[in-house]
mmCIF file of N, CA and C in Angstrom:
data_model
loop_
_atom_site.group_PDB
_atom_site.id
_atom_site.type_symbol
_atom_site.label_atom_id
_atom_site.label_comp_id
_atom_site.label_asym_id
_atom_site.label_seq_id
_atom_site.Cartn_x
_atom_site.Cartn_y
_atom_site.Cartn_z
ATOM 1 N N MET W 1 157.968 44.236 153.583
ATOM 2 C CA MET W 1 157.679 45.245 152.259
ATOM 3 C C MET W 1 158.139 44.406 150.793
ATOM 4 N N SER W 2 156.946 44.914 150.089
ATOM 5 C CA SER W 2 156.893 44.674 148.953
ATOM 6 C C SER W 2 157.444 44.575 147.826
ATOM 7 N N ASN W 3 157.599 43.911 146.690
ATOM 8 C CA ASN W 3 158.728 43.868 145.912
ATOM 9 C C ASN W 3 158.099 45.141 144.560
ATOM 10 N N SER W 4 156.744 45.541 145.032
ATOM 11 C CA SER W 4 156.343 46.429 144.051
ATOM 12 C C SER W 4 156.401 47.734 144.959
ATOM 13 N N LYS W 5 156.493 49.020 144.187
ATOM 14 C CA LYS W 5 156.210 50.383 144.643
ATOM 15 C C LYS W 5 155.072 50.657 144.822
ATOM 16 N N PRO W 6 154.352 51.066 146.031
ATOM 17 C CA PRO W 6 153.110 51.739 145.990
ATOM 18 C C PRO W 6 152.931 52.785 145.440
ATOM 19 N N ALA W 7 151.764 53.118 145.375
ATOM 20 C CA ALA W 7 151.258 54.507 144.831
ATOM 21 C C ALA W 7 151.572 55.518 145.797
ATOM 22 N N PRO W 8 151.630 56.690 145.607
ATOM 23 C CA PRO W 8 151.708 57.831 146.758
ATOM 24 C C PRO W 8 150.687 57.902 147.429
ATOM 25 N N SER W 9 149.136 57.260 146.708
ATOM 26 C CA SER W 9 148.006 57.603 147.889
ATOM 27 C C SER W 9 147.624 56.411 148.613
ATOM 28 N N GLU W 10 148.476 55.326 148.551
ATOM 29 C CA GLU W 10 148.389 54.321 149.655
ATOM 30 C C GLU W 10 149.089 54.501 150.828
ATOM 31 N N PHE W 11 149.886 55.500 151.268
ATOM 32 C CA PHE W 11 150.676 56.080 152.182
ATOM 33 C C PHE W 11 149.720 56.785 153.231
ATOM 34 N N ASP W 12 149.436 56.507 154.321
ATOM 35 C CA ASP W 12 149.164 57.701 155.347
ATOM 36 C C ASP W 12 150.352 58.539 155.969
ATOM 37 N N LEU W 13 150.454 59.501 155.463
ATOM 38 C CA LEU W 13 151.439 60.704 155.292
ATOM 39 C C LEU W 13 151.139 61.307 156.784
ATOM 40 N N SER W 14 150.241 61.232 157.437
ATOM 41 C CA SER W 14 149.695 61.959 159.265
ATOM 42 C C SER W 14 150.697 61.997 159.632
ATOM 43 N N ASP W 15 152.011 60.624 160.032
ATOM 44 C CA ASP W 15 153.031 60.673 160.800
ATOM 45 C C ASP W 15 153.948 60.347 160.623
ATOM 46 N N ILE W 16 154.338 60.694 159.339
ATOM 47 C CA ILE W 16 155.969 61.231 158.666
ATOM 48 C C ILE W 16 156.416 62.589 159.472
ATOM 49 N N GLU W 17 157.741 62.094 159.837
ATOM 50 C CA GLU W 17 158.512 62.859 160.563
ATOM 51 C C GLU W 17 159.274 63.671 158.871
ATOM 52 N N TRP W 18 158.731 64.714 158.480
ATOM 53 C CA TRP W 18 159.954 65.168 156.970
ATOM 54 C C TRP W 18 160.708 66.143 157.689
ATOM 55 N N THR W 19 161.933 66.065 156.788
ATOM 56 C CA THR W 19 162.839 67.163 156.594
ATOM 57 C C THR W 19 162.975 67.971 155.676
ATOM 58 N N VAL W 20 162.802 69.138 155.963
ATOM 59 C CA VAL W 20 162.730 70.246 154.861
ATOM 60 C C VAL W 20 163.979 70.827 154.287
ATOM 61 N N SER W 21 164.531 70.386 153.480
ATOM 62 C CA SER W 21 166.030 71.305 152.951
ATOM 63 C C SER W 21 166.197 72.268 153.429
ATOM 64 N N SER W 22 167.207 72.892 153.668
ATOM 65 C CA SER W 22 167.814 73.959 154.120
ATOM 66 C C SER W 22 167.917 75.087 153.105
ATOM 67 N N HIS W 23 167.910 74.246 151.678
ATOM 68 C CA HIS W 23 168.133 75.349 150.830
ATOM 69 C C HIS W 23 166.353 75.790 149.902
ATOM 70 N N SER W 24 165.781 75.017 150.720
ATOM 71 C CA SER W 24 164.351 75.326 150.378
ATOM 72 C C SER W 24 164.223 77.060 150.727
ATOM 73 N N GLY W 25 163.516 77.592 149.868
ATOM 74 C CA GLY W 25 163.421 79.134 150.674
ATOM 75 C C GLY W 25 161.930 79.849 149.443
ATOM 76 N N GLY W 26 161.966 81.317 150.097
ATOM 77 C CA GLY W 26 160.430 81.481 149.487
ATOM 78 C C GLY W 26 160.144 81.918 148.366
ATOM 79 N N GLU W 27 161.222 81.264 147.297
ATOM 80 C CA GLU W 27 160.472 81.734 146.066
ATOM 81 C C GLU W 27 160.286 80.276 145.526
ATOM 82 N N GLY W 28 159.653 79.608 146.140
ATOM 83 C CA GLY W 28 158.691 78.423 145.882
ATOM 84 C C GLY W 28 159.392 77.466 145.189
ATOM 85 N N ASP W 29 160.728 76.842 146.017
ATOM 86 C CA ASP W 29 161.785 75.954 145.697
ATOM 87 C C ASP W 29 161.537 75.504 147.060
ATOM 88 N N CYS W 30 160.654 74.472 147.533
ATOM 89 C CA CYS W 30 160.311 74.249 148.950
ATOM 90 C C CYS W 30 159.977 72.412 148.480
ATOM 91 N N VAL W 31 161.009 71.826 149.404
ATOM 92 C CA VAL W 31 161.307 70.244 148.986
ATOM 93 C C VAL W 31 161.443 69.696 150.317
ATOM 94 N N ARG W 32 160.956 68.470 150.701
ATOM 95 C CA ARG W 32 160.531 67.474 152.075
ATOM 96 C C ARG W 32 160.574 66.308 151.397
ATOM 97 N N VAL W 33 161.661 65.577 152.553
ATOM 98 C CA VAL W 33 161.805 64.006 152.298
ATOM 99 C C VAL W 33 161.405 63.723 153.692
ATOM 100 N N GLY W 34 160.393 62.257 153.576
ATOM 101 C CA GLY W 34 160.322 61.538 154.310
ATOM 102 C C GLY W 34 160.459 60.051 154.291
ATOM 103 N N VAL W 35 160.585 59.121 155.268
ATOM 104 C CA VAL W 35 160.374 57.662 155.285
ATOM 105 C C VAL W 35 159.263 56.922 155.706
ATOM 106 N N LYS W 36 158.587 56.131 154.952
ATOM 107 C CA LYS W 36 157.405 55.713 155.198
ATOM 108 C C LYS W 36 157.281 54.018 154.568
ATOM 109 N N ASP W 37 157.386 53.057 155.335
ATOM 110 C CA ASP W 37 157.246 51.692 155.572
ATOM 111 C C ASP W 37 158.105 50.848 154.373
ATOM 112 N N GLY W 38 159.720 51.688 154.238
ATOM 113 C CA GLY W 38 160.803 51.090 153.772
ATOM 114 C C GLY W 38 161.384 52.248 153.011
ATOM 115 N N PHE W 39 160.318 53.355 152.077
ATOM 116 C CA PHE W 39 160.255 54.055 151.047
ATOM 117 C C PHE W 39 160.467 55.298 151.322
ATOM 118 N N VAL W 40 161.415 55.608 150.564
ATOM 119 C CA VAL W 40 161.536 57.044 150.493
ATOM 120 C C VAL W 40 160.448 58.306 149.614
ATOM 121 N N LEU W 41 160.000 59.333 150.562
ATOM 122 C CA LEU W 41 159.189 60.199 149.701
ATOM 123 C C LEU W 41 159.563 61.622 149.960
ATOM 124 N N VAL W 42 159.547 62.214 148.265
ATOM 125 C CA VAL W 42 159.922 63.666 148.132
ATOM 126 C C VAL W 42 158.741 63.788 148.152
ATOM 127 N N GLY W 43 158.214 65.365 148.783
ATOM 128 C CA GLY W 43 157.126 66.262 148.480
ATOM 129 C C GLY W 43 157.642 67.579 148.294
ATOM 130 N N ASP W 44 156.376 68.746 148.380
ATOM 131 C CA ASP W 44 156.448 69.944 147.890
ATOM 132 C C ASP W 44 156.207 70.571 149.256
ATOM 133 N N SER W 45 157.101 71.216 150.452
ATOM 134 C CA SER W 45 156.512 71.478 151.320
ATOM 135 C C SER W 45 155.816 72.947 151.797
ATOM 136 N N LYS W 46 155.544 73.392 150.506
ATOM 137 C CA LYS W 46 154.685 74.102 150.414
ATOM 138 C C LYS W 46 153.031 73.909 150.083
ATOM 139 N N ASN W 47 153.082 72.809 149.445
ATOM 140 C CA ASN W 47 151.755 72.641 148.903
ATOM 141 C C ASN W 47 151.526 70.805 149.853
ATOM 142 N N PRO W 48 151.783 70.731 151.103
ATOM 143 C CA PRO W 48 151.526 69.685 151.732
ATOM 144 C C PRO W 48 150.344 68.723 151.309
ATOM 145 N N ASP W 49 149.695 68.952 151.023
ATOM 146 C CA ASP W 49 148.067 68.591 150.230
ATOM 147 C C ASP W 49 148.356 67.728 149.099
ATOM 148 N N ARG W 50 149.469 68.002 148.281
ATOM 149 C CA ARG W 50 150.139 67.015 146.969
ATOM 150 C C ARG W 50 150.768 65.992 147.590
ATOM 151 N N LEU W 51 150.532 65.002 146.494
ATOM 152 C CA LEU W 51 151.012 63.799 146.872
ATOM 153 C C LEU W 51 152.432 63.713 146.716
ATOM 154 N N PRO W 52 153.327 63.106 147.645
ATOM 155 C CA PRO W 52 154.696 62.816 147.154
ATOM 156 C C PRO W 52 155.203 62.022 146.223
ATOM 157 N N HIS W 53 156.553 62.136 145.430
ATOM 158 C CA HIS W 53 156.717 61.006 144.657
ATOM 159 C C HIS W 53 157.201 59.997 145.876
ATOM 160 N N VAL W 54 157.438 58.786 145.208
ATOM 161 C CA VAL W 54 157.641 57.220 146.177
ATOM 162 C C VAL W 54 159.320 56.703 145.299
ATOM 163 N N TYR W 55 160.043 56.617 146.118
ATOM 164 C CA TYR W 55 160.767 55.832 145.776
ATOM 165 C C TYR W 55 161.608 54.919 146.782
ATOM 166 N N THR W 56 162.054 53.376 145.963
ATOM 167 C CA THR W 56 162.680 53.046 146.680
ATOM 168 C C THR W 56 164.199 53.140 147.604
ATOM 169 N N PRO W 57 164.885 52.626 148.369
ATOM 170 C CA PRO W 57 166.009 52.555 149.035
ATOM 171 C C PRO W 57 167.083 52.804 148.129
ATOM 172 N N GLY W 58 167.422 51.902 146.910
ATOM 173 C CA GLY W 58 168.334 51.951 145.924
ATOM 174 C C GLY W 58 168.029 53.261 144.930
ATOM 175 N N GLU W 59 167.067 53.396 144.418
ATOM 176 C CA GLU W 59 166.707 54.447 143.564
ATOM 177 C C GLU W 59 166.955 56.163 144.295
ATOM 178 N N ILE W 60 167.026 56.143 145.723
ATOM 179 C CA ILE W 60 166.976 57.417 146.354
ATOM 180 C C ILE W 60 169.054 56.624 146.419
ATOM 181 N N LYS W 61 169.759 56.330 146.409
ATOM 182 C CA LYS W 61 171.101 55.798 146.840
ATOM 183 C C LYS W 61 171.856 55.982 145.288
ATOM 184 N N ALA W 62 170.981 55.821 144.587
ATOM 185 C CA ALA W 62 171.469 56.172 143.076
ATOM 186 C C ALA W 62 171.767 57.919 142.408
ATOM 187 N N TRP W 63 170.860 58.180 143.271
ATOM 188 C CA TRP W 63 170.346 59.591 143.143
ATOM 189 C C TRP W 63 171.240 60.588 143.889
ATOM 190 N N LEU W 64 171.666 60.406 145.139
ATOM 191 C CA LEU W 64 171.919 60.805 146.082
ATOM 192 C C LEU W 64 173.836 60.788 145.740
ATOM 193 N N LEU W 65 174.053 59.206 145.286
ATOM 194 C CA LEU W 65 175.627 58.842 144.890
ATOM 195 C C LEU W 65 175.798 59.591 143.607
ATOM 196 N N GLY W 66 175.027 59.949 142.293
ATOM 197 C CA GLY W 66 175.524 60.691 141.225
ATOM 198 C C GLY W 66 175.517 61.959 141.855
ATOM 199 N N ALA W 67 174.561 62.272 142.379
ATOM 200 C CA ALA W 67 174.531 64.124 143.001
ATOM 201 C C ALA W 67 175.541 64.220 143.333
ATOM 202 N N LYS W 68 176.202 63.607 144.351
ATOM 203 C CA LYS W 68 177.557 63.895 145.184
ATOM 204 C C LYS W 68 179.005 63.907 144.008
ATOM 205 N N ASP W 69 178.598 62.745 142.863
ATOM 206 C CA ASP W 69 179.557 62.530 141.844
ATOM 207 C C ASP W 69 179.845 64.093 141.258
ATOM 208 N N GLY W 70 178.494 64.872 141.147
ATOM 209 C CA GLY W 70 178.429 65.897 139.874
ATOM 210 C C GLY W 70 177.730 65.766 138.998
ATOM 211 N N GLU W 71 176.962 64.449 138.942
ATOM 212 C CA GLU W 71 176.226 63.704 137.647
ATOM 213 C C GLU W 71 174.970 64.952 137.382
ATOM 214 N N PHE W 72 174.886 65.922 138.429
ATOM 215 C CA PHE W 72 173.385 66.460 137.982
ATOM 216 C C PHE W 72 173.747 67.823 138.005
ATOM 217 N N ASP W 73 174.890 68.464 138.239
ATOM 218 C CA ASP W 73 175.174 69.834 138.302
ATOM 219 C C ASP W 73 174.563 70.501 137.225
ATOM 220 N N PHE W 74 174.644 69.675 136.057
ATOM 221 C CA PHE W 74 173.402 70.808 134.882
ATOM 222 C C PHE W 74 172.469 71.280 135.031
ATOM 223 N N LEU W 75 171.783 70.750 136.276
ATOM 224 C CA LEU W 75 170.390 71.185 137.143
ATOM 225 C C LEU W 75 170.875 72.572 137.132
ATOM 226 N N LEU W 76 172.056 73.018 138.124
ATOM 227 C CA LEU W 76 171.874 73.996 138.827
ATOM 228 C C LEU W 76 171.711 75.002 138.027
ATOM 229 N N GLY W 77 172.216 74.908 136.440
ATOM 230 C CA GLY W 77 171.701 76.187 135.621
ATOM 231 C C GLY W 77 170.436 76.692 135.031
ATOM 232 N N LEU W 78 169.343 75.780 135.385
ATOM 233 C CA LEU W 78 168.318 76.138 134.941
ATOM 234 C C LEU W 78 167.834 77.283 135.717
#
């Protein structure tokens, strides 16, 4: 794995096993997550042709731990 984070367009997305959030609904809030070449991809499941965001495992770990600690709960009020 390279030290630099690749652009989303550098990935072949055809063989990724995506996980769709159980909180995704019919109001446009559809999120999916997949792993490719050691990177975490977060995309829009209702628009699968739109390129996903790419994160390192460390970035995702920081986000998940922060979310579990309630650091991002302010976003629930949007």
